Short mmCIF file of C-alpha atoms in Angstrom, two decimals:
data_model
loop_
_atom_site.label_atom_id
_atom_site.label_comp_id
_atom_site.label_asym_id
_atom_site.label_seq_id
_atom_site.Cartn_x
_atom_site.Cartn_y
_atom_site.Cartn_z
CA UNK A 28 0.00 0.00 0.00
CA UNK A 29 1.37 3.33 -1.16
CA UNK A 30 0.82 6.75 0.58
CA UNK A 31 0.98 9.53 -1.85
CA UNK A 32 1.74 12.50 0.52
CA UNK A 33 2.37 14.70 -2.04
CA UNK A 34 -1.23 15.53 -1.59
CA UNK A 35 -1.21 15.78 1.59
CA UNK A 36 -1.93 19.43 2.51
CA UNK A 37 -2.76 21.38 5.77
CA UNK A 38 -6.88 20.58 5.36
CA UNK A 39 -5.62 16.61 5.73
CA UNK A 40 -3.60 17.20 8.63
CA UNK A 41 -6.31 18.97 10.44
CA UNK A 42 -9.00 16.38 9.76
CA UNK A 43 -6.23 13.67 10.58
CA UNK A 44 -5.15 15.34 14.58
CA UNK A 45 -8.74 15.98 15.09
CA UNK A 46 -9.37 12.48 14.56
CA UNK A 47 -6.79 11.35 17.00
CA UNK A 48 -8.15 14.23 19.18
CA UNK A 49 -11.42 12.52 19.19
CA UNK A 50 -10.40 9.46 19.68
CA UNK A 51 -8.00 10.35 22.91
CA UNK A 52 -10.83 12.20 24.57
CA UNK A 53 -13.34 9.21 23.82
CA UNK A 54 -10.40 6.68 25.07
CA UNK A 55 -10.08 9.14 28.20
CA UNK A 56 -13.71 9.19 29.33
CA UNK A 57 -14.12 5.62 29.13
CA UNK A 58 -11.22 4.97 31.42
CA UNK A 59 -12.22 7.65 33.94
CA UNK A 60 -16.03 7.12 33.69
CA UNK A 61 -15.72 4.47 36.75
CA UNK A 62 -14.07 6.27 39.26
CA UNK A 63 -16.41 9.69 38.82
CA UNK A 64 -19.32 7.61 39.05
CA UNK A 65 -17.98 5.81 42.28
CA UNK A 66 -17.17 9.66 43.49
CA UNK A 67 -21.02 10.18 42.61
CA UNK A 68 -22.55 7.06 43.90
CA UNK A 69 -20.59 7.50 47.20
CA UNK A 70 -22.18 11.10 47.49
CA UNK A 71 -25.54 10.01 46.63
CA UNK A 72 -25.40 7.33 49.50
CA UNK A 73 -24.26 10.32 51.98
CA UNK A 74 -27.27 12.57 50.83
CA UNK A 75 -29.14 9.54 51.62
CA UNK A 76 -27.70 8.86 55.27
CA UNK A 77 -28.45 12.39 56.22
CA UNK A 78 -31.63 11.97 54.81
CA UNK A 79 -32.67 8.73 56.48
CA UNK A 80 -31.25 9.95 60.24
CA UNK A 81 -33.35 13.22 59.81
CA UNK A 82 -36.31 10.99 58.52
CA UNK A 83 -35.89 8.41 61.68
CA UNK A 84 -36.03 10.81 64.41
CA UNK A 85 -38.99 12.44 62.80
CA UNK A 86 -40.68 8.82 62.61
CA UNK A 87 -39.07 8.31 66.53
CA UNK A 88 -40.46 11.73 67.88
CA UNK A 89 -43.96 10.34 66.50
CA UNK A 90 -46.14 12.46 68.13
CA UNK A 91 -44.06 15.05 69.58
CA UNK A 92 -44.58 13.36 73.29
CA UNK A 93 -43.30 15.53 76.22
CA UNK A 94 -39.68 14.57 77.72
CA UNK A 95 -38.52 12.65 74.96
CA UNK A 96 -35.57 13.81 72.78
CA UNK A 97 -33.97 13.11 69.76
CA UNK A 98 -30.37 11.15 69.51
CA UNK A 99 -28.67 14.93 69.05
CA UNK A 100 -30.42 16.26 72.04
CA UNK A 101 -33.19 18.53 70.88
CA UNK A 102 -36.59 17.98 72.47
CA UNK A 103 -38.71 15.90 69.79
CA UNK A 104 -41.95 18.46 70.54
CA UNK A 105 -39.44 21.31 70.54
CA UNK A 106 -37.63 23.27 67.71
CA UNK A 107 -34.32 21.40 66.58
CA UNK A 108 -31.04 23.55 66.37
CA UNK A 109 -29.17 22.50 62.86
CA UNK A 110 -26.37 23.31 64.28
CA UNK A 111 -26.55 20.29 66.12
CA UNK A 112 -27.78 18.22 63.89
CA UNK A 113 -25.14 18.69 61.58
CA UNK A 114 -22.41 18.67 64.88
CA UNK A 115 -24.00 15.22 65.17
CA UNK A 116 -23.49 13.75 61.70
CA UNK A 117 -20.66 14.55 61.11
CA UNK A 118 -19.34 12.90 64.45
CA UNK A 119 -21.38 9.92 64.11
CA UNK A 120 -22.28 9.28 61.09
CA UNK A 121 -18.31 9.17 59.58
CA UNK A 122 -19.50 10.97 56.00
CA UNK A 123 -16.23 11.26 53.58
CA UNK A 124 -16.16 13.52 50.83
CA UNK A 125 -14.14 12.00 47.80
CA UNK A 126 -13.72 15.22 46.17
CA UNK A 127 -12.44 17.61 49.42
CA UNK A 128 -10.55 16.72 53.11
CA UNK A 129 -12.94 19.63 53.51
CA UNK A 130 -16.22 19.09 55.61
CA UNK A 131 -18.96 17.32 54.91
CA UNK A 132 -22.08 18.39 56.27
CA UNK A 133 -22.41 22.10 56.88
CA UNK A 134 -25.73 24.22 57.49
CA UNK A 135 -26.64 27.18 54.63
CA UNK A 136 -29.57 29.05 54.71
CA UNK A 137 -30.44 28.51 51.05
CA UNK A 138 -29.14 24.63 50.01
CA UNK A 139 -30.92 25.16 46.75
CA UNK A 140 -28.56 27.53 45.81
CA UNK A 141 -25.33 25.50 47.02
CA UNK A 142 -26.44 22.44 45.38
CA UNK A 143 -27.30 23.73 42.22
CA UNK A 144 -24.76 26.53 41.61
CA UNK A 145 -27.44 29.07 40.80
CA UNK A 146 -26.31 33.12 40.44
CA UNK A 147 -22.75 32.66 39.93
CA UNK A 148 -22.11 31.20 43.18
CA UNK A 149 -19.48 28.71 43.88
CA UNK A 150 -20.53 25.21 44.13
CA UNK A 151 -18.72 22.63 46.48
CA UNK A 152 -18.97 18.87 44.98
CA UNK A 153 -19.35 16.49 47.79
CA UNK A 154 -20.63 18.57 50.42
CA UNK A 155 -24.08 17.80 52.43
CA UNK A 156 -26.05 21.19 52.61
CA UNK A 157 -28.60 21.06 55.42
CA UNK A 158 -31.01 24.42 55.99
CA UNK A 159 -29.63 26.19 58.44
CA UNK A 160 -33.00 27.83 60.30
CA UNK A 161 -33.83 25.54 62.65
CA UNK A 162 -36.29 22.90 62.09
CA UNK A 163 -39.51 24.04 63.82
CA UNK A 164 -42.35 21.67 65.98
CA UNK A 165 -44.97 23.04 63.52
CA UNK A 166 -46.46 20.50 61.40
CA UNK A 167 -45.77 20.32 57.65
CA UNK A 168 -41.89 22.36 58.60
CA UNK A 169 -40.12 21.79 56.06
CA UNK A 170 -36.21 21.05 56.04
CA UNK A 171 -34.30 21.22 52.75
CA UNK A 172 -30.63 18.91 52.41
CA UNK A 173 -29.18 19.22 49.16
CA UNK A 174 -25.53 18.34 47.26
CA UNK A 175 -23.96 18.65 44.07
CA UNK A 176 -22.10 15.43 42.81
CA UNK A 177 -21.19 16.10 39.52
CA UNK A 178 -20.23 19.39 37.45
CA UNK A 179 -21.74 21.29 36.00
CA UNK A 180 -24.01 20.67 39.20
CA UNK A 181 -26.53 23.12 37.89
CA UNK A 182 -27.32 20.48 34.97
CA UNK A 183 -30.78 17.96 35.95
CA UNK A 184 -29.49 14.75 37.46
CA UNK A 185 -26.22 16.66 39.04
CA UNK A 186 -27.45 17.05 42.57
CA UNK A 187 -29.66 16.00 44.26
CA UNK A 188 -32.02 17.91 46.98
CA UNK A 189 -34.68 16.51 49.10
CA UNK A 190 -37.51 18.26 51.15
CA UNK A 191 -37.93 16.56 54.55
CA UNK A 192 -41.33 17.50 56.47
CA UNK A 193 -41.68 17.40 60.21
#
């Protein structure tokens, strides 16, 4: 087989790299497509943890009976401090965050907003964003936890927030 590069001019040689461009970024993703959805998965099942503790003592509080408290120390017919909440999972509940040594669970007042990257503001992959007002006895109080997993976390299926009622 004979190559005639005599005819080989610049509009070849740009088709050609861009080919081998192509082909390095699809070799690329396919290698590193298991470990960022690991990263993800192992977020997801964080969210999820917070989630489910919040959810429990709400089930364990039942209905709101006098003297009884939750595992954090709040009253369970009293308002609960996120503060401590949050001081509490992240003690007990031993949370990593594969993208930062940083911490995992903090309180914001707006998780929406951290989760999703709205407004130009910075977005923190890994991190467990629980509302920082405190949860009130009120029924139908609603808590917000949300977290980005993946960038852009703005983008549906990138985060993931869930409403939790009292």
């Amino acid at each position: 087989m004979k190559i005639n590069l005599k005819n080989f001019g610049f509009l070849e040689v740009l088709v050609s790299l861009s080919a081998v461009f192509v082909i390095g970024m699809l070799i690329w993703t396919v290698s590193t497509r298991p470990a960022v959805e690991a990263r993800a998965n192992l977020v997801k099942d964080n969210h999820n943890k917070v989630v489910n503790l919040i959810n429990d003592e709400i089930n364990n509080c039942g209905n709101n009976d006098e003297g009884k408290s939750t595992i954090w120390g709040d009253p369970c017919n009293g308002e609960w401090v996120a503060e401590k909440v949050v001081s509490y999972i992240n003690k007990n509940l031993n949370i990593e965050n594969p993208f930062s040594e940083d911490t995992t669970v903090r309180t914001d007042p707006d998780p929406r907003i951290k989760a999703e990257g709205k407004a130009g503001q910075s977005v923190e992959m890994g991190v467990i964003f629980v509302m920082s007002s405190n949860f009130l006895p009120d029924p139908g109080s609603e808590w917000i936890v949300g977290t980005c997993f993946k960038s852009p976390c703005v983008a549906a299926g990138n985060n993931e927030l869930t409403s939790i009622y009292r």
